[in-house]
């Protein structure tokens, strides 16, 4: 017991020392715009304080930051050549408080985007159906994107949010935590999963979709026109689906699946307090 208490005390002291060693620097409200000569990247990673970013498709590379003039030295802007990755992040042991922070990036192609911290990001113009695209949002950041790709993987961790308009042969959407995602999608297949309390709203059209909820999350897909759907819930989750031809639904726990449409092939199973309910169009 004494050993456990001693370990806890040591951890608390280390945490306090760590917090004390972090330097906070406020912006001077003198805004400068600087251009960085960086190129040959198709992946982007941001881990930044409150900021706005725009990422645009273009023939030439361009990286531009508008920020308080005294804070540039605390931002690491670089390209990791072996990963072809543009990275923007605060230097270690520093917390900056900008009065204004905007990032503008132009690149010919985009294969991966990872945003964490507190950044609001808009992505546009990337419509290359021969390349895959991965989108990640962490922390309390947000991403709005209008894109096309051969395949799209989008995930949210934490309490971030994502708003997508996309076209791809295959799509995968995942939320862990309490994030929120809205996706207007045209795709051959969609695989969607929630672990936690998140919400996903799907619209558009697909041939096949798989919707899985563990925990108390919610998938709203009445606005997604689906030929074949597989829905699985374990826990308190909710799934809403519109299926035209085939529906397989399985609920364990106290979750609920509500479906619309007149699928010819039905395979429905519920256990515990779970429920599966058919709705008419007038009830949607």
PDB file of C-alpha atoms in Angstrom:
ATOM      1  CA  UNK A   1       0.000   0.000   0.000  1.00  0.00           C
ATOM      2  CA  UNK A   2       2.788   2.409   1.001  1.00  0.00           C
ATOM      3  CA  UNK A   3       4.613   1.573  -2.219  1.00  0.00           C
ATOM      4  CA  UNK A   4       1.510   2.397  -4.302  1.00  0.00           C
ATOM      5  CA  UNK A   5       1.045   5.730  -2.526  1.00  0.00           C
ATOM      6  CA  UNK A   6       4.698   6.581  -3.095  1.00  0.00           C
ATOM      7  CA  UNK A   7       4.397   5.841  -6.815  1.00  0.00           C
ATOM      8  CA  UNK A   8       1.277   8.027  -7.086  1.00  0.00           C
ATOM      9  CA  UNK A   9       3.060  10.886  -5.288  1.00  0.00           C
ATOM     10  CA  UNK A  10       6.020  10.636  -7.647  1.00  0.00           C
ATOM     11  CA  UNK A  11       3.733  10.705 -10.693  1.00  0.00           C
ATOM     12  CA  UNK A  12       1.930  13.787  -9.365  1.00  0.00           C
ATOM     13  CA  UNK A  13       5.235  15.578  -8.784  1.00  0.00           C
ATOM     14  CA  UNK A  14       6.417  14.720 -12.300  1.00  0.00           C
ATOM     15  CA  UNK A  15       3.148  16.013 -13.762  1.00  0.00           C
ATOM     16  CA  UNK A  16       3.489  19.303 -11.874  1.00  0.00           C
ATOM     17  CA  UNK A  17       7.105  19.707 -12.969  1.00  0.00           C
ATOM     18  CA  UNK A  18       6.106  19.004 -16.564  1.00  0.00           C
ATOM     19  CA  UNK A  19       3.356  21.644 -16.464  1.00  0.00           C
ATOM     20  CA  UNK A  20       5.702  24.168 -14.853  1.00  0.00           C
ATOM     21  CA  UNK A  21       8.302  23.653 -17.594  1.00  0.00           C
ATOM     22  CA  UNK A  22       5.868  24.548 -20.404  1.00  0.00           C
ATOM     23  CA  UNK A  23       6.300  28.162 -21.509  1.00  0.00           C
ATOM     24  CA  UNK A  24       3.220  30.121 -22.622  1.00  0.00           C
ATOM     25  CA  UNK A  25       3.757  32.918 -25.154  1.00  0.00           C
ATOM     26  CA  UNK A  26       1.002  35.324 -26.204  1.00  0.00           C
ATOM     27  CA  UNK A  27       0.815  36.842 -29.663  1.00  0.00           C
ATOM     28  CA  UNK A  28       1.798  40.500 -30.124  1.00  0.00           C
ATOM     29  CA  UNK A  29      -1.113  41.212 -32.541  1.00  0.00           C
ATOM     30  CA  UNK A  30       1.337  42.254 -35.266  1.00  0.00           C
ATOM     31  CA  UNK A  31       0.272  39.884 -38.038  1.00  0.00           C
ATOM     32  CA  UNK A  32       2.774  38.813 -40.674  1.00  0.00           C
ATOM     33  CA  UNK A  33       2.374  36.491 -43.658  1.00  0.00           C
ATOM     34  CA  UNK A  34       5.332  34.303 -44.552  1.00  0.00           C
ATOM     35  CA  UNK A  35       5.799  31.853 -47.416  1.00  0.00           C
ATOM     36  CA  UNK A  36       7.826  28.676 -46.898  1.00  0.00           C
ATOM     37  CA  UNK A  37       9.739  27.095 -49.775  1.00  0.00           C
ATOM     38  CA  UNK A  38       8.572  23.514 -49.280  1.00  0.00           C
ATOM     39  CA  UNK A  39       7.593  20.932 -51.872  1.00  0.00           C
ATOM     40  CA  UNK A  40       7.364  17.230 -52.768  1.00  0.00           C
ATOM     41  CA  UNK A  41       4.698  16.230 -50.220  1.00  0.00           C
ATOM     42  CA  UNK A  42       1.339  14.490 -50.549  1.00  0.00           C
ATOM     43  CA  UNK A  43       0.627  14.035 -46.826  1.00  0.00           C
ATOM     44  CA  UNK A  44      -0.130  16.785 -44.304  1.00  0.00           C
ATOM     45  CA  UNK A  45      -0.103  16.718 -40.493  1.00  0.00           C
ATOM     46  CA  UNK A  46      -1.138  19.607 -38.224  1.00  0.00           C
ATOM     47  CA  UNK A  47      -0.937  19.695 -34.422  1.00  0.00           C
ATOM     48  CA  UNK A  48      -1.612  23.312 -33.592  1.00  0.00           C
ATOM     49  CA  UNK A  49      -3.308  25.781 -31.217  1.00  0.00           C
ATOM     50  CA  UNK A  50      -6.500  27.598 -32.345  1.00  0.00           C
ATOM     51  CA  UNK A  51      -6.125  28.206 -36.070  1.00  0.00           C
ATOM     52  CA  UNK A  52      -7.772  28.022 -39.482  1.00  0.00           C
ATOM     53  CA  UNK A  53      -6.376  26.198 -42.501  1.00  0.00           C
ATOM     54  CA  UNK A  54      -7.213  25.830 -46.171  1.00  0.00           C
ATOM     55  CA  UNK A  55      -5.752  23.075 -48.327  1.00  0.00           C
ATOM     56  CA  UNK A  56      -6.244  23.514 -52.060  1.00  0.00           C
ATOM     57  CA  UNK A  57      -5.303  21.458 -55.095  1.00  0.00           C
ATOM     58  CA  UNK A  58      -2.998  23.278 -57.498  1.00  0.00           C
ATOM     59  CA  UNK A  59      -0.197  22.613 -59.962  1.00  0.00           C
ATOM     60  CA  UNK A  60       2.482  24.190 -57.753  1.00  0.00           C
ATOM     61  CA  UNK A  61       3.399  23.746 -54.089  1.00  0.00           C
ATOM     62  CA  UNK A  62       2.787  26.643 -51.723  1.00  0.00           C
ATOM     63  CA  UNK A  63       2.854  26.889 -47.921  1.00  0.00           C
ATOM     64  CA  UNK A  64       1.847  30.193 -46.348  1.00  0.00           C
ATOM     65  CA  UNK A  65       1.311  31.169 -42.706  1.00  0.00           C
ATOM     66  CA  UNK A  66      -0.292  34.323 -41.307  1.00  0.00           C
ATOM     67  CA  UNK A  67       0.497  34.698 -37.620  1.00  0.00           C
ATOM     68  CA  UNK A  68       1.612  37.045 -34.856  1.00  0.00           C
ATOM     69  CA  UNK A  69       5.170  38.017 -35.768  1.00  0.00           C
ATOM     70  CA  UNK A  70       6.637  36.961 -32.419  1.00  0.00           C
ATOM     71  CA  UNK A  71       5.249  33.417 -32.668  1.00  0.00           C
ATOM     72  CA  UNK A  72       6.784  32.113 -35.894  1.00  0.00           C
ATOM     73  CA  UNK A  73       9.884  30.886 -34.058  1.00  0.00           C
ATOM     74  CA  UNK A  74       7.700  28.570 -31.982  1.00  0.00           C
ATOM     75  CA  UNK A  75       6.188  26.780 -35.004  1.00  0.00           C
ATOM     76  CA  UNK A  76       8.018  23.903 -36.687  1.00  0.00           C
ATOM     77  CA  UNK A  77       7.225  23.853 -40.424  1.00  0.00           C
ATOM     78  CA  UNK A  78       8.994  21.071 -42.310  1.00  0.00           C
ATOM     79  CA  UNK A  79       8.738  18.264 -44.849  1.00  0.00           C
ATOM     80  CA  UNK A  80       9.799  14.736 -43.937  1.00  0.00           C
ATOM     81  CA  UNK A  81      11.111  13.648 -47.304  1.00  0.00           C
ATOM     82  CA  UNK A  82      11.050   9.894 -46.647  1.00  0.00           C
ATOM     83  CA  UNK A  83       7.314  10.142 -45.854  1.00  0.00           C
ATOM     84  CA  UNK A  84       6.542  12.994 -48.269  1.00  0.00           C
ATOM     85  CA  UNK A  85       4.788  14.631 -45.319  1.00  0.00           C
ATOM     86  CA  UNK A  86       4.325  18.321 -44.540  1.00  0.00           C
ATOM     87  CA  UNK A  87       4.253  18.851 -40.763  1.00  0.00           C
ATOM     88  CA  UNK A  88       3.195  21.915 -38.777  1.00  0.00           C
ATOM     89  CA  UNK A  89       3.415  21.789 -34.991  1.00  0.00           C
ATOM     90  CA  UNK A  90       4.437  23.755 -31.928  1.00  0.00           C
ATOM     91  CA  UNK A  91       7.964  23.223 -30.701  1.00  0.00           C
ATOM     92  CA  UNK A  92       8.206  21.152 -27.480  1.00  0.00           C
ATOM     93  CA  UNK A  93       7.558  22.704 -24.053  1.00  0.00           C
ATOM     94  CA  UNK A  94       5.833  25.750 -25.541  1.00  0.00           C
ATOM     95  CA  UNK A  95       2.207  26.810 -25.613  1.00  0.00           C
ATOM     96  CA  UNK A  96       1.444  29.734 -27.906  1.00  0.00           C
ATOM     97  CA  UNK A  97      -1.667  31.915 -27.767  1.00  0.00           C
ATOM     98  CA  UNK A  98      -2.031  33.570 -31.192  1.00  0.00           C
ATOM     99  CA  UNK A  99      -4.392  36.468 -31.839  1.00  0.00           C
ATOM    100  CA  UNK A 100      -4.651  35.271 -35.467  1.00  0.00           C
ATOM    101  CA  UNK A 101      -3.378  32.103 -37.119  1.00  0.00           C
ATOM    102  CA  UNK A 102      -4.161  31.001 -40.664  1.00  0.00           C
ATOM    103  CA  UNK A 103      -2.459  28.353 -42.797  1.00  0.00           C
ATOM    104  CA  UNK A 104      -2.793  28.099 -46.576  1.00  0.00           C
ATOM    105  CA  UNK A 105      -1.398  25.065 -48.405  1.00  0.00           C
ATOM    106  CA  UNK A 106      -1.479  24.292 -52.122  1.00  0.00           C
ATOM    107  CA  UNK A 107      -0.336  20.914 -53.480  1.00  0.00           C
ATOM    108  CA  UNK A 108      -0.847  18.855 -56.656  1.00  0.00           C
ATOM    109  CA  UNK A 109      -2.037  15.738 -54.772  1.00  0.00           C
ATOM    110  CA  UNK A 110      -3.214  14.700 -51.321  1.00  0.00           C
ATOM    111  CA  UNK A 111      -3.078  11.150 -49.948  1.00  0.00           C
ATOM    112  CA  UNK A 112      -3.238  11.757 -46.196  1.00  0.00           C
ATOM    113  CA  UNK A 113      -4.430  14.516 -43.874  1.00  0.00           C
ATOM    114  CA  UNK A 114      -4.172  14.357 -40.074  1.00  0.00           C
ATOM    115  CA  UNK A 115      -5.449  17.263 -37.974  1.00  0.00           C
ATOM    116  CA  UNK A 116      -5.203  17.448 -34.183  1.00  0.00           C
ATOM    117  CA  UNK A 117      -5.198  20.236 -31.654  1.00  0.00           C
ATOM    118  CA  UNK A 118      -7.707  23.028 -32.398  1.00  0.00           C
ATOM    119  CA  UNK A 119      -7.633  23.639 -36.150  1.00  0.00           C
ATOM    120  CA  UNK A 120     -10.585  24.313 -38.454  1.00  0.00           C
ATOM    121  CA  UNK A 121      -9.622  23.017 -41.916  1.00  0.00           C
ATOM    122  CA  UNK A 122     -11.225  23.269 -45.363  1.00  0.00           C
ATOM    123  CA  UNK A 123     -10.073  20.936 -48.171  1.00  0.00           C
ATOM    124  CA  UNK A 124     -11.062  21.391 -51.818  1.00  0.00           C
ATOM    125  CA  UNK A 125     -10.129  20.525 -55.387  1.00  0.00           C
ATOM    126  CA  UNK A 126      -8.601  17.077 -54.867  1.00  0.00           C
ATOM    127  CA  UNK A 127     -10.432  14.828 -57.342  1.00  0.00           C
ATOM    128  CA  UNK A 128      -8.006  12.074 -58.326  1.00  0.00           C
ATOM    129  CA  UNK A 129      -9.727   8.679 -58.479  1.00  0.00           C
ATOM    130  CA  UNK A 130      -6.429   6.852 -58.953  1.00  0.00           C
ATOM    131  CA  UNK A 131      -5.142   7.758 -55.451  1.00  0.00           C
ATOM    132  CA  UNK A 132      -6.400   6.664 -52.009  1.00  0.00           C
ATOM    133  CA  UNK A 133      -7.151   9.307 -49.382  1.00  0.00           C
ATOM    134  CA  UNK A 134      -6.922   9.099 -45.591  1.00  0.00           C
ATOM    135  CA  UNK A 135      -8.479  11.759 -43.331  1.00  0.00           C
ATOM    136  CA  UNK A 136      -8.012  11.904 -39.559  1.00  0.00           C
ATOM    137  CA  UNK A 137      -9.381  14.405 -37.042  1.00  0.00           C
ATOM    138  CA  UNK A 138      -8.291  14.390 -33.408  1.00  0.00           C
ATOM    139  CA  UNK A 139      -8.686  16.665 -30.420  1.00  0.00           C
ATOM    140  CA  UNK A 140     -11.401  19.271 -31.033  1.00  0.00           C
ATOM    141  CA  UNK A 141     -10.418  20.061 -34.607  1.00  0.00           C
ATOM    142  CA  UNK A 142     -12.736  19.987 -37.623  1.00  0.00           C
ATOM    143  CA  UNK A 143     -12.423  19.225 -41.336  1.00  0.00           C
ATOM    144  CA  UNK A 144     -14.696  20.157 -44.238  1.00  0.00           C
ATOM    145  CA  UNK A 145     -13.750  18.431 -47.502  1.00  0.00           C
ATOM    146  CA  UNK A 146     -15.002  18.077 -51.087  1.00  0.00           C
ATOM    147  CA  UNK A 147     -12.893  15.272 -52.583  1.00  0.00           C
ATOM    148  CA  UNK A 148     -12.737  12.230 -54.872  1.00  0.00           C
ATOM    149  CA  UNK A 149     -10.368   9.268 -54.562  1.00  0.00           C
ATOM    150  CA  UNK A 150     -10.001   5.575 -55.337  1.00  0.00           C
ATOM    151  CA  UNK A 151     -10.791   4.867 -51.678  1.00  0.00           C
ATOM    152  CA  UNK A 152     -11.427   7.056 -48.652  1.00  0.00           C
ATOM    153  CA  UNK A 153     -10.703   6.283 -44.999  1.00  0.00           C
ATOM    154  CA  UNK A 154     -11.992   8.900 -42.561  1.00  0.00           C
ATOM    155  CA  UNK A 155     -11.820   8.685 -38.790  1.00  0.00           C
ATOM    156  CA  UNK A 156     -12.429  10.902 -35.792  1.00  0.00           C
ATOM    157  CA  UNK A 157     -10.995  10.470 -32.319  1.00  0.00           C
ATOM    158  CA  UNK A 158     -11.926  12.711 -29.433  1.00  0.00           C
ATOM    159  CA  UNK A 159     -14.660  15.327 -29.938  1.00  0.00           C
ATOM    160  CA  UNK A 160     -13.741  16.583 -33.392  1.00  0.00           C
ATOM    161  CA  UNK A 161     -16.086  16.809 -36.359  1.00  0.00           C
ATOM    162  CA  UNK A 162     -15.939  16.177 -40.104  1.00  0.00           C
ATOM    163  CA  UNK A 163     -18.168  17.237 -42.989  1.00  0.00           C
ATOM    164  CA  UNK A 164     -17.522  15.405 -46.271  1.00  0.00           C
ATOM    165  CA  UNK A 165     -18.751  15.475 -49.823  1.00  0.00           C
ATOM    166  CA  UNK A 166     -16.945  12.647 -51.554  1.00  0.00           C
ATOM    167  CA  UNK A 167     -16.868  10.073 -54.314  1.00  0.00           C
ATOM    168  CA  UNK A 168     -14.869   6.836 -54.139  1.00  0.00           C
ATOM    169  CA  UNK A 169     -15.191   3.170 -55.002  1.00  0.00           C
ATOM    170  CA  UNK A 170     -14.750   2.230 -51.345  1.00  0.00           C
ATOM    171  CA  UNK A 171     -15.264   4.273 -48.162  1.00  0.00           C
ATOM    172  CA  UNK A 172     -14.556   3.589 -44.503  1.00  0.00           C
ATOM    173  CA  UNK A 173     -15.780   5.868 -41.696  1.00  0.00           C
ATOM    174  CA  UNK A 174     -14.889   5.430 -38.022  1.00  0.00           C
ATOM    175  CA  UNK A 175     -15.519   7.369 -34.823  1.00  0.00           C
ATOM    176  CA  UNK A 176     -13.954   6.572 -31.459  1.00  0.00           C
ATOM    177  CA  UNK A 177     -15.122   8.953 -28.773  1.00  0.00           C
ATOM    178  CA  UNK A 178     -17.902  11.522 -29.129  1.00  0.00           C
ATOM    179  CA  UNK A 179     -17.131  13.079 -32.503  1.00  0.00           C
ATOM    180  CA  UNK A 180     -19.629  13.999 -35.208  1.00  0.00           C
ATOM    181  CA  UNK A 181     -19.436  13.194 -38.932  1.00  0.00           C
ATOM    182  CA  UNK A 182     -21.664  14.100 -41.885  1.00  0.00           C
ATOM    183  CA  UNK A 183     -20.893  12.492 -45.249  1.00  0.00           C
ATOM    184  CA  UNK A 184     -22.598  12.948 -48.626  1.00  0.00           C
ATOM    185  CA  UNK A 185     -21.161   9.959 -50.480  1.00  0.00           C
ATOM    186  CA  UNK A 186     -21.350   8.199 -53.825  1.00  0.00           C
ATOM    187  CA  UNK A 187     -19.530   4.895 -53.418  1.00  0.00           C
ATOM    188  CA  UNK A 188     -19.592   1.219 -54.341  1.00  0.00           C
ATOM    189  CA  UNK A 189     -19.299   0.175 -50.697  1.00  0.00           C
ATOM    190  CA  UNK A 190     -19.307   1.884 -47.317  1.00  0.00           C
ATOM    191  CA  UNK A 191     -18.027   0.464 -44.014  1.00  0.00           C
ATOM    192  CA  UNK A 192     -18.985   2.529 -40.964  1.00  0.00           C
ATOM    193  CA  UNK A 193     -18.252   1.969 -37.288  1.00  0.00           C
ATOM    194  CA  UNK A 194     -18.707   3.845 -34.020  1.00  0.00           C
ATOM    195  CA  UNK A 195     -17.133   2.963 -30.690  1.00  0.00           C
ATOM    196  CA  UNK A 196     -18.351   5.333 -28.013  1.00  0.00           C
ATOM    197  CA  UNK A 197     -20.894   8.168 -28.214  1.00  0.00           C
ATOM    198  CA  UNK A 198     -20.278   9.557 -31.697  1.00  0.00           C
ATOM    199  CA  UNK A 199     -22.808  10.320 -34.435  1.00  0.00           C
ATOM    200  CA  UNK A 200     -22.508   9.691 -38.182  1.00  0.00           C
ATOM    201  CA  UNK A 201     -25.026  11.011 -40.714  1.00  0.00           C
ATOM    202  CA  UNK A 202     -24.750   9.397 -44.161  1.00  0.00           C
ATOM    203  CA  UNK A 203     -26.323  10.663 -47.369  1.00  0.00           C
ATOM    204  CA  UNK A 204     -25.954   9.769 -51.030  1.00  0.00           C
ATOM    205  CA  UNK A 205     -25.889   6.394 -52.747  1.00  0.00           C
ATOM    206  CA  UNK A 206     -24.064   3.070 -52.417  1.00  0.00           C
ATOM    207  CA  UNK A 207     -24.399  -0.549 -53.480  1.00  0.00           C
ATOM    208  CA  UNK A 208     -23.417  -2.091 -50.143  1.00  0.00           C
ATOM    209  CA  UNK A 209     -22.921  -0.782 -46.648  1.00  0.00           C
ATOM    210  CA  UNK A 210     -21.937  -2.207 -43.274  1.00  0.00           C
ATOM    211  CA  UNK A 211     -22.931  -0.228 -40.172  1.00  0.00           C
ATOM    212  CA  UNK A 212     -21.619  -1.180 -36.724  1.00  0.00           C
ATOM    213  CA  UNK A 213     -22.170   0.517 -33.367  1.00  0.00           C
ATOM    214  CA  UNK A 214     -20.650  -0.513 -30.053  1.00  0.00           C
ATOM    215  CA  UNK A 215     -21.498   1.705 -27.126  1.00  0.00           C
ATOM    216  CA  UNK A 216     -24.129   4.441 -27.385  1.00  0.00           C
ATOM    217  CA  UNK A 217     -23.306   5.904 -30.781  1.00  0.00           C
ATOM    218  CA  UNK A 218     -25.780   6.672 -33.553  1.00  0.00           C
ATOM    219  CA  UNK A 219     -25.647   6.145 -37.329  1.00  0.00           C
ATOM    220  CA  UNK A 220     -28.313   8.023 -39.289  1.00  0.00           C
ATOM    221  CA  UNK A 221     -28.529   6.656 -42.838  1.00  0.00           C
ATOM    222  CA  UNK A 222     -32.150   7.125 -43.928  1.00  0.00           C
ATOM    223  CA  UNK A 223     -30.779   9.561 -46.544  1.00  0.00           C
ATOM    224  CA  UNK A 224     -28.343   6.975 -47.925  1.00  0.00           C
ATOM    225  CA  UNK A 225     -29.826   4.940 -50.777  1.00  0.00           C
ATOM    226  CA  UNK A 226     -28.484   1.428 -50.207  1.00  0.00           C
ATOM    227  CA  UNK A 227     -29.040  -1.772 -52.160  1.00  0.00           C
ATOM    228  CA  UNK A 228     -27.680  -4.125 -49.488  1.00  0.00           C
ATOM    229  CA  UNK A 229     -27.039  -3.357 -45.817  1.00  0.00           C
ATOM    230  CA  UNK A 230     -25.613  -5.176 -42.803  1.00  0.00           C
ATOM    231  CA  UNK A 231     -26.306  -3.519 -39.428  1.00  0.00           C
ATOM    232  CA  UNK A 232     -24.867  -4.644 -36.089  1.00  0.00           C
ATOM    233  CA  UNK A 233     -25.336  -3.112 -32.643  1.00  0.00           C
ATOM    234  CA  UNK A 234     -23.883  -4.140 -29.300  1.00  0.00           C
ATOM    235  CA  UNK A 235     -24.787  -1.882 -26.408  1.00  0.00           C
ATOM    236  CA  UNK A 236     -27.084   1.165 -26.421  1.00  0.00           C
ATOM    237  CA  UNK A 237     -26.495   2.338 -29.972  1.00  0.00           C
ATOM    238  CA  UNK A 238     -28.968   3.299 -32.698  1.00  0.00           C
ATOM    239  CA  UNK A 239     -28.871   2.668 -36.449  1.00  0.00           C
ATOM    240  CA  UNK A 240     -31.255   4.113 -39.036  1.00  0.00           C
ATOM    241  CA  UNK A 241     -30.998   2.638 -42.539  1.00  0.00           C
ATOM    242  CA  UNK A 242     -32.781   2.689 -45.893  1.00  0.00           C
ATOM    243  CA  UNK A 243     -32.310  -0.644 -47.713  1.00  0.00           C
ATOM    244  CA  UNK A 244     -33.781  -1.431 -51.130  1.00  0.00           C
ATOM    245  CA  UNK A 245     -32.929  -5.085 -51.763  1.00  0.00           C
ATOM    246  CA  UNK A 246     -31.340  -6.827 -48.770  1.00  0.00           C
ATOM    247  CA  UNK A 247     -31.025  -6.176 -45.032  1.00  0.00           C
ATOM    248  CA  UNK A 248     -29.233  -8.129 -42.309  1.00  0.00           C
ATOM    249  CA  UNK A 249     -29.724  -6.691 -38.822  1.00  0.00           C
ATOM    250  CA  UNK A 250     -28.449  -7.922 -35.455  1.00  0.00           C
ATOM    251  CA  UNK A 251     -28.999  -6.169 -32.118  1.00  0.00           C
ATOM    252  CA  UNK A 252     -27.603  -7.324 -28.785  1.00  0.00           C
ATOM    253  CA  UNK A 253     -28.060  -5.338 -25.609  1.00  0.00           C
ATOM    254  CA  UNK A 254     -30.616  -2.524 -25.599  1.00  0.00           C
ATOM    255  CA  UNK A 255     -29.833  -0.883 -28.924  1.00  0.00           C
ATOM    256  CA  UNK A 256     -32.286  -0.270 -31.755  1.00  0.00           C
ATOM    257  CA  UNK A 257     -32.308  -0.541 -35.546  1.00  0.00           C
ATOM    258  CA  UNK A 258     -34.930   1.315 -37.546  1.00  0.00           C
ATOM    259  CA  UNK A 259     -35.161   0.627 -41.253  1.00  0.00           C
ATOM    260  CA  UNK A 260     -37.092   1.909 -44.250  1.00  0.00           C
ATOM    261  CA  UNK A 261     -37.574   0.503 -47.731  1.00  0.00           C
ATOM    262  CA  UNK A 262     -38.945  -2.861 -48.841  1.00  0.00           C
ATOM    263  CA  UNK A 263     -35.961  -5.218 -49.009  1.00  0.00           C
ATOM    264  CA  UNK A 264     -36.840  -8.603 -50.503  1.00  0.00           C
ATOM    265  CA  UNK A 265     -34.299 -10.425 -48.365  1.00  0.00           C
ATOM    266  CA  UNK A 266     -34.506  -9.902 -44.601  1.00  0.00           C
ATOM    267  CA  UNK A 267     -32.444 -11.521 -41.844  1.00  0.00           C
ATOM    268  CA  UNK A 268     -33.335  -9.888 -38.523  1.00  0.00           C
ATOM    269  CA  UNK A 269     -32.189 -10.890 -35.039  1.00  0.00           C
ATOM    270  CA  UNK A 270     -32.431  -9.151 -31.669  1.00  0.00           C
ATOM    271  CA  UNK A 271     -31.593 -10.298 -28.146  1.00  0.00           C
ATOM    272  CA  UNK A 272     -31.992  -8.758 -24.725  1.00  0.00           C
ATOM    273  CA  UNK A 273     -33.842  -5.432 -24.828  1.00  0.00           C
ATOM    274  CA  UNK A 274     -32.808  -4.678 -28.398  1.00  0.00           C
ATOM    275  CA  UNK A 275     -35.368  -3.814 -31.083  1.00  0.00           C
ATOM    276  CA  UNK A 276     -35.688  -3.774 -34.883  1.00  0.00           C
ATOM    277  CA  UNK A 277     -38.470  -1.651 -36.341  1.00  0.00           C
ATOM    278  CA  UNK A 278     -39.703  -1.026 -39.877  1.00  0.00           C
ATOM    279  CA  UNK A 279     -40.778   2.523 -40.702  1.00  0.00           C
ATOM    280  CA  UNK A 280     -42.892   3.808 -43.558  1.00  0.00           C
ATOM    281  CA  UNK A 281     -41.747   6.825 -45.557  1.00  0.00           C
ATOM    282  CA  UNK A 282     -44.320   8.996 -43.829  1.00  0.00           C
ATOM    283  CA  UNK A 283     -42.679   8.272 -40.468  1.00  0.00           C
ATOM    284  CA  UNK A 284     -39.159   9.303 -41.466  1.00  0.00           C
TER     285      UNK A 284
END
